[in-house]
Amino acid sequence: MDLHIPEGIRFQCTGCANCCYGWPVPATQADFDRITALLPQFQEDMGKGALTPSIGSHSLFREFKQQSSSKLGAFKHTLEKRSDGKCEFLMSDNRCWLHHKFGAEAKPAMCQLFPYTFTETPSGTYVSVSFAASGVLFNAGQLLTEQRPMLMSTFELFKRLFPNLTLDWSTCQLIDGVPLSWTDYLEIESPILNKLHLTLSAHALSAQALADSSRQPAASVEPSRTQAISGRPQPTSTAFPSEPARRYARTDRLLKEEARLIAQRLDRSMNLNELAKVEARPKIVDQLVLKYFAEAYFPEDVYANNACDLDTEAFIKQLVNPPEKIPLVITGKKLSAQELMQYHLGDLAEECEDLITRFIYCRLFSKLYFAAGLGGLSLIAAIHHLVLIIALLRISLKARYKDEDTKGKDISFVEVAESLRAIERRLTVTNFSDKSRAIIEVLLSSPERMERILSLAA
């Protein structure tokens, strides 16, 4: 088996317990049997009162409700969270009682998998990591390329849990209606990954030079910043093999230009910017795209709904009968298009730009932005979706700091990391309907639209 592992990407658990908060955890019958057998000892150790697999309002497990198209056939239960959102087995020092007492194998299988992801393709299996994990956000610990035996073992667990999770890569499309072979897809993807790789290398060399100049180790990070997000300071700087410190465009601009190059492969008579039977002016359509994706990816409570989709009915109504103004509400703040244009954020601090680049690099490398993660979007629409995610991230920062007129280089790493973590959590539960995918395919195929949206996020 070919296991493809991204270079320069690290992970080590920081003990922050963020993964022990929020949504219920799918559990297999083996998880259920093993954990319920340990309950008496847990109650004795922790001084808990009566706690059984099912006791009315305080139910440790519940039946897992399968959807007709669900790929989660191995899961029969969910391990519920306490009223404060935390796992019942999370101890006061942020350690898992199950793991602490009996080892990692005692935890639910899904907990054992986190934060690793695997995407099977005709070229082998691609490994990546979830940016919901603090260790991933900080690029902390050992390189993934040095963890191959553990990753192989984790992949075997993944296959046992998801034996029927197969993807039909023969349906890849360059744009809707234009087929794309797997070989051609890899040929297109390769230069994009290479440019992102070199950008990360440049960030790493810059960080090393800064550390050398201040006589500080490259892996050091202020404890206060680290503890604010992880509780245990163990971050490590990006460490790619030494390469010339060539600087490329910011990641969102790089992706936008790469999508333009891809579009040049199409028949020149194709108009990717025309929306038939839509009366709304292009800039109003842009604002509607931002409005509805902001609602999907930046809800008031990221855990409120264990599924993420667009409100397609409302979206279509406003496309057909567009309002004069589209208020954008993001992170609890209301913004107009005029306010977005007036407030210029500029570049973020280099460590923040590095974080965003790592996020995009991992999603591209593991194909999570493509057929596996987004229900078969075309390549152009999928890359534009990544551009839109970065634009929304930047707009969320503009919303928070517009009254202070704070520039991007003044915004903390923690602020950007937590925003990216929130987006990752929503992407994890994204399940676009057929109607949503059709809308996304049309609206996110336009290079001009993405240019205008990026100008609002500038």
XYZ file of C-alpha atoms in Angstrom:
458
model
C 0.000 0.000 0.000
C 1.272 3.490 -0.910
C 0.819 5.829 2.049
C 1.479 9.444 1.030
C 2.450 11.683 3.966
C 2.767 15.498 3.713
C 6.296 16.774 4.335
C 6.894 19.397 6.983
C 3.613 18.774 8.813
C 3.820 17.817 12.485
C 1.522 16.652 15.228
C 1.850 15.976 18.915
C -1.019 16.136 21.385
C -0.764 19.299 23.494
C -3.278 18.145 26.087
C -5.619 21.066 25.421
C -8.782 18.860 25.561
C -10.433 20.785 22.719
C -11.203 17.488 21.003
C -13.030 16.352 24.174
C -15.603 19.132 23.862
C -18.708 19.592 21.762
C -20.374 17.000 19.575
C -21.141 13.444 20.744
C -18.595 10.826 19.658
C -19.792 7.953 17.401
C -19.053 4.642 19.152
C -18.927 1.060 17.920
C -20.517 -1.843 19.768
C -17.004 -2.806 20.938
C -16.512 0.734 22.306
C -19.834 0.474 24.122
C -19.066 -2.913 25.645
C -15.536 -1.982 26.703
C -16.427 1.374 28.253
C -19.556 0.234 30.066
C -17.541 -2.612 31.623
C -15.161 0.018 33.031
C -17.895 2.236 34.488
C -17.814 0.783 38.042
C -14.090 1.496 38.324
C -14.558 4.955 36.836
C -17.251 5.750 39.378
C -15.051 4.524 42.205
C -11.977 6.452 41.023
C -13.816 9.683 40.318
C -16.342 9.547 43.150
C -19.227 9.664 40.720
C -22.787 8.835 41.643
C -24.895 6.328 39.752
C -23.844 6.422 36.125
C -25.099 3.811 33.688
C -25.165 3.569 29.899
C -28.677 4.999 29.894
C -30.283 6.841 32.781
C -32.840 9.259 31.450
C -31.634 12.844 31.159
C -28.046 11.832 31.965
C -27.421 9.211 29.330
C -23.779 8.287 28.815
C -24.603 6.563 25.514
C -27.432 6.989 23.071
C -28.437 5.038 20.025
C -26.688 6.298 16.894
C -29.258 7.366 14.337
C -28.083 6.272 10.915
C -29.025 8.154 7.754
C -29.973 6.143 4.689
C -26.761 7.172 2.882
C -24.559 7.019 5.964
C -21.014 5.654 5.658
C -20.924 5.185 9.437
C -22.306 1.658 9.522
C -19.775 0.515 12.147
C -21.209 2.895 14.737
C -24.179 1.833 16.853
C -24.057 4.397 19.678
C -22.838 7.900 20.509
C -20.880 8.783 23.621
C -22.712 11.837 24.881
C -21.175 14.941 26.473
C -21.996 16.483 29.846
C -24.188 19.560 30.143
C -21.042 21.734 30.011
C -20.098 20.167 26.674
C -17.156 18.158 28.011
C -16.617 14.422 27.846
C -17.625 12.502 30.981
C -14.162 10.911 31.104
C -12.227 14.193 30.949
C -10.394 14.707 34.243
C -9.624 18.056 35.887
C -6.066 18.030 34.496
C -7.431 17.675 30.920
C -6.407 14.015 30.657
C -8.736 11.255 29.503
C -9.438 8.809 32.324
C -9.734 5.926 29.868
C -6.398 6.722 28.214
C -4.656 7.470 31.508
C -5.849 4.276 33.174
C -5.826 1.728 30.345
C -3.991 3.251 27.378
C -5.117 4.797 24.090
C -6.832 1.560 22.973
C -9.442 1.991 25.730
C -10.816 5.168 24.154
C -13.562 5.162 21.517
C -12.146 4.303 18.104
C -13.014 7.754 16.752
C -10.950 9.341 19.534
C -8.058 7.068 18.593
C -8.267 8.282 14.982
C -8.243 11.996 15.786
C -6.718 14.136 14.291
C -5.568 11.893 11.430
C -7.469 11.655 8.154
C -7.029 9.266 5.221
C -8.183 9.652 1.618
C -7.927 6.654 -0.701
C -7.235 7.424 -4.355
C -6.015 5.569 -7.475
C -2.474 6.659 -6.497
C -2.617 5.375 -2.939
C -3.789 6.721 0.410
C -3.130 10.336 1.360
C -2.660 11.245 5.020
C -3.579 14.550 6.614
C -4.543 16.047 9.959
C -7.426 18.096 11.308
C -6.798 21.740 12.125
C -9.288 21.407 14.971
C -6.328 20.040 16.971
C -4.087 22.537 18.771
C -0.997 20.457 18.019
C -1.791 20.789 14.304
C -2.461 24.528 14.560
C 0.961 24.989 16.168
C 2.665 22.389 13.946
C 3.887 20.883 17.212
C 5.933 17.786 17.819
C 7.240 15.089 15.517
C 7.026 15.237 11.732
C 4.287 13.028 10.268
C 6.899 11.584 7.900
C 8.653 10.189 10.989
C 5.456 8.532 12.265
C 4.884 6.094 9.388
C 4.468 2.900 11.493
C 1.901 4.602 13.738
C 0.103 6.042 10.696
C -0.034 2.611 9.063
C -1.598 1.185 12.226
C -4.056 4.081 12.450
C -5.017 3.584 8.811
C -5.835 -0.060 9.560
C -8.210 1.160 12.269
C -9.706 3.626 9.782
C -10.360 0.803 7.313
C -12.060 -1.291 9.980
C -14.347 1.593 10.874
C -15.073 2.703 7.307
C -14.858 -0.424 5.120
C -17.307 0.966 2.558
C -15.940 4.481 2.306
C -14.932 4.283 -1.352
C -14.783 7.243 -3.695
C -15.429 7.208 -7.423
C -12.561 9.291 -8.792
C -13.694 8.588 -12.362
C -16.290 11.351 -11.945
C -13.708 14.147 -11.510
C -14.454 17.254 -13.570
C -12.391 20.261 -14.549
C -15.552 22.345 -14.653
C -19.129 21.127 -14.570
C -19.594 18.927 -17.654
C -15.877 18.692 -18.547
C -14.384 15.343 -17.415
C -10.937 15.245 -15.833
C -8.820 12.088 -15.716
C -6.945 11.220 -12.545
C -3.605 11.580 -14.356
C -4.513 15.038 -15.644
C -5.756 16.006 -12.200
C -2.405 15.111 -10.600
C -0.586 17.030 -13.332
C -2.629 20.151 -12.541
C -2.338 19.765 -8.787
C 1.429 19.212 -8.654
C 2.607 22.796 -9.389
C 0.088 24.208 -6.904
C 1.404 21.965 -4.135
C 4.984 22.817 -5.093
C 4.334 26.541 -4.809
C 2.643 26.124 -1.439
C 5.575 23.945 -0.336
C 8.069 26.660 -1.288
C 5.992 29.312 0.468
C 6.080 27.257 3.658
C 9.822 26.731 3.204
C 10.292 30.485 2.934
C 8.249 30.992 6.124
C 10.391 28.397 7.906
C 13.642 30.027 6.805
C 12.328 33.427 7.840
C 11.350 32.084 11.264
C 14.778 30.459 11.630
C 16.548 33.694 10.706
C 14.442 35.625 13.216
C 15.187 33.060 15.921
C 18.915 33.153 15.132
C 18.983 36.929 15.264
C 17.377 36.939 18.706
C 19.360 33.860 19.855
C 16.148 31.957 20.548
C 15.448 28.388 19.362
C 13.219 28.271 16.284
C 10.671 26.092 18.103
C 10.062 28.544 20.930
C 6.734 30.288 21.344
C 5.634 32.539 24.157
C 4.065 30.292 26.843
C 1.199 32.701 27.419
C 0.123 32.494 23.786
C 0.455 28.732 23.652
C -1.292 28.099 26.942
C -4.197 30.276 25.874
C -4.973 27.783 23.147
C -3.478 24.486 24.245
C -2.699 24.535 27.958
C 0.656 22.864 27.313
C 3.285 24.816 25.335
C 4.869 22.440 22.811
C 4.695 24.245 19.441
C 7.316 23.729 16.763
C 7.968 25.917 13.754
C 7.365 24.649 10.229
C 10.491 22.732 9.205
C 10.685 21.920 5.512
C 13.957 20.853 3.882
C 16.132 23.877 3.156
C 15.215 25.515 -0.165
C 15.747 28.956 -1.676
C 13.644 31.477 0.216
C 11.487 32.413 -2.741
C 8.368 34.294 -1.750
C 5.127 33.634 -3.560
C 1.873 35.527 -3.478
C -0.266 35.238 -0.377
C -2.060 31.885 -0.374
C -5.474 33.216 -1.392
C -3.965 35.115 -4.320
C -1.845 32.126 -5.318
C -4.916 29.881 -5.444
C -6.869 32.465 -7.392
C -4.141 32.689 -10.038
C -3.826 28.909 -10.240
C -7.588 28.638 -10.826
C -7.208 31.128 -13.687
C -4.508 28.957 -15.239
C -6.790 25.941 -14.952
C -9.622 27.886 -16.608
C -7.366 28.517 -19.617
C -7.658 24.811 -20.422
C -11.349 25.306 -21.180
C -13.060 26.175 -24.420
C -12.721 29.946 -24.748
C -16.382 30.234 -25.662
C -17.354 29.143 -22.138
C -18.461 32.060 -19.969
C -17.840 31.228 -16.313
C -19.152 34.572 -15.114
C -22.635 34.652 -16.630
C -25.604 33.613 -14.517
C -28.583 32.833 -16.708
C -31.993 34.010 -15.497
C -30.493 35.837 -12.510
C -31.452 39.488 -12.191
C -29.100 40.345 -9.330
C -26.112 42.534 -10.158
C -22.754 40.710 -9.895
C -21.711 42.553 -6.716
C -25.020 41.667 -5.055
C -24.453 38.022 -5.968
C -20.974 38.273 -4.412
C -22.486 39.576 -1.186
C -25.090 36.806 -1.159
C -22.310 34.218 -1.506
C -20.510 35.740 1.488
C -23.716 36.013 3.517
C -24.812 32.395 3.168
C -21.365 30.853 3.501
C -20.719 33.014 6.568
C -23.932 31.662 8.117
C -22.805 28.095 7.364
C -19.185 28.388 8.521
C -19.446 31.026 11.255
C -22.668 30.261 13.166
C -23.122 31.713 16.647
C -22.587 28.248 18.114
C -20.278 26.012 16.070
C -21.658 22.945 17.908
C -25.344 23.862 17.555
C -25.942 21.719 14.485
C -24.117 18.505 13.679
C -24.546 19.152 9.953
C -23.451 22.045 7.761
C -25.260 23.070 4.585
C -26.463 26.228 2.868
C -29.969 27.609 3.223
C -30.587 27.030 -0.471
C -34.256 28.052 -0.503
C -33.508 31.497 0.922
C -30.412 31.790 -1.264
C -32.344 31.113 -4.490
C -35.156 33.493 -3.543
C -32.685 36.329 -3.063
C -30.875 35.492 -6.296
C -34.161 35.715 -8.200
C -35.521 38.700 -6.276
C -32.399 40.485 -5.010
C -32.571 43.073 -2.227
C -30.825 46.409 -2.589
C -28.456 45.729 0.309
C -27.094 42.537 1.804
C -26.065 42.829 5.470
C -23.231 40.452 6.294
C -23.305 39.088 9.847
C -20.156 37.261 10.901
C -18.787 36.563 14.394
C -21.794 38.460 15.748
C -20.875 41.690 13.909
C -22.848 43.271 11.066
C -20.889 44.639 8.116
C -21.869 46.336 4.880
C -19.947 45.994 1.626
C -18.948 49.650 1.963
C -17.460 49.024 5.411
C -15.559 46.031 4.085
C -14.068 48.141 1.310
C -13.167 51.036 3.612
C -11.272 48.923 6.146
C -8.081 47.479 4.675
C -6.699 44.567 6.719
C -3.508 43.948 4.758
C -1.177 40.995 5.262
C -1.325 39.061 8.506
C 1.750 38.342 10.617
C 3.984 35.773 8.919
C 3.217 33.030 11.443
C -0.503 33.560 10.734
C 0.039 33.440 6.967
C 2.093 30.270 7.530
C -0.803 28.705 9.440
C -3.274 29.469 6.638
C -0.853 28.120 4.036
C -0.396 24.881 6.018
C -4.176 24.507 6.250
C -4.622 24.925 2.487
C -1.591 22.738 1.721
C -2.979 19.886 3.831
C -6.436 20.071 2.287
C -4.962 20.068 -1.212
C -2.463 17.301 -0.463
C -5.089 14.987 1.039
C -7.800 15.860 -1.528
C -10.131 16.946 1.291
C -11.175 20.000 -0.712
C -12.203 17.832 -3.624
C -14.520 14.856 -4.201
C -14.148 13.350 -0.733
C -14.965 16.452 1.273
C -17.383 18.423 -0.852
C -19.521 15.937 -2.699
C -17.911 16.083 -6.137
C -17.355 19.748 -6.925
C -15.388 20.437 -10.085
C -11.714 21.322 -9.675
C -12.195 25.022 -10.402
C -15.162 25.363 -8.024
C -13.311 23.395 -5.333
C -10.202 25.604 -5.501
C -12.378 28.719 -5.478
C -14.097 27.301 -2.406
C -10.700 27.313 -0.667
C -10.216 30.928 -1.758
C -13.645 31.737 -0.311
C -12.717 30.103 3.013
C -9.629 32.321 3.326
C -11.693 35.372 2.337
C -14.275 34.575 5.027
C -11.511 34.095 7.601
C -10.071 37.506 6.763
C -13.526 39.125 6.733
C -14.241 37.648 10.178
C -11.077 39.377 11.420
C -12.117 42.611 9.746
C -15.492 42.387 11.478
C -13.853 42.009 14.886
C -11.324 44.786 14.460
C -12.905 47.316 12.097
C -13.748 49.743 14.904
C -10.142 49.624 16.132
C -8.711 49.881 12.593
C -6.257 47.136 13.523
C -3.978 45.941 10.734
C -3.417 42.280 9.958
C 0.135 42.180 11.307
C -1.195 43.242 14.736
C -3.697 40.373 15.009
C -2.540 37.554 17.256
C -1.784 34.019 16.127
C -4.322 32.719 18.657
C -7.112 34.813 17.091
C -6.409 33.426 13.636
C -5.913 29.872 14.939
C -9.250 29.820 16.767
C -11.055 31.156 13.692
C -9.436 28.469 11.561
C -10.316 25.828 14.143
C -13.976 26.929 13.953
C -13.937 26.658 10.148
C -12.350 23.191 10.332
C -15.077 22.017 12.696
C -17.764 23.187 10.295
C -16.012 21.606 7.295
C -15.884 18.339 9.227
C -19.693 18.164 9.277
C -20.283 19.711 5.839
C -22.736 17.680 3.798
C -23.951 19.773 0.896
C -27.266 18.782 -0.639
C -27.539 18.258 -4.395
C -29.210 21.665 -4.680
C -26.430 23.340 -2.685
C -23.730 21.711 -4.800
C -25.442 22.900 -7.971
C -25.526 26.480 -6.667
C -21.926 26.315 -5.453
C -20.740 24.901 -8.768
C -22.271 27.778 -10.713
C -21.414 30.618 -8.329
C -17.874 29.502 -7.471
C -16.734 28.839 -11.028
C -16.295 32.539 -11.815
C -12.719 33.918 -11.606
C -14.079 37.470 -11.675
C -16.349 36.755 -8.715
C -13.437 35.459 -6.660
C -11.414 38.546 -7.596
C -14.170 40.805 -6.279
C -14.642 38.750 -3.113
C -10.918 38.916 -2.387
C -11.045 42.688 -2.784
C -13.675 42.776 -0.015
C -11.364 40.682 2.168
C -8.244 42.750 1.438
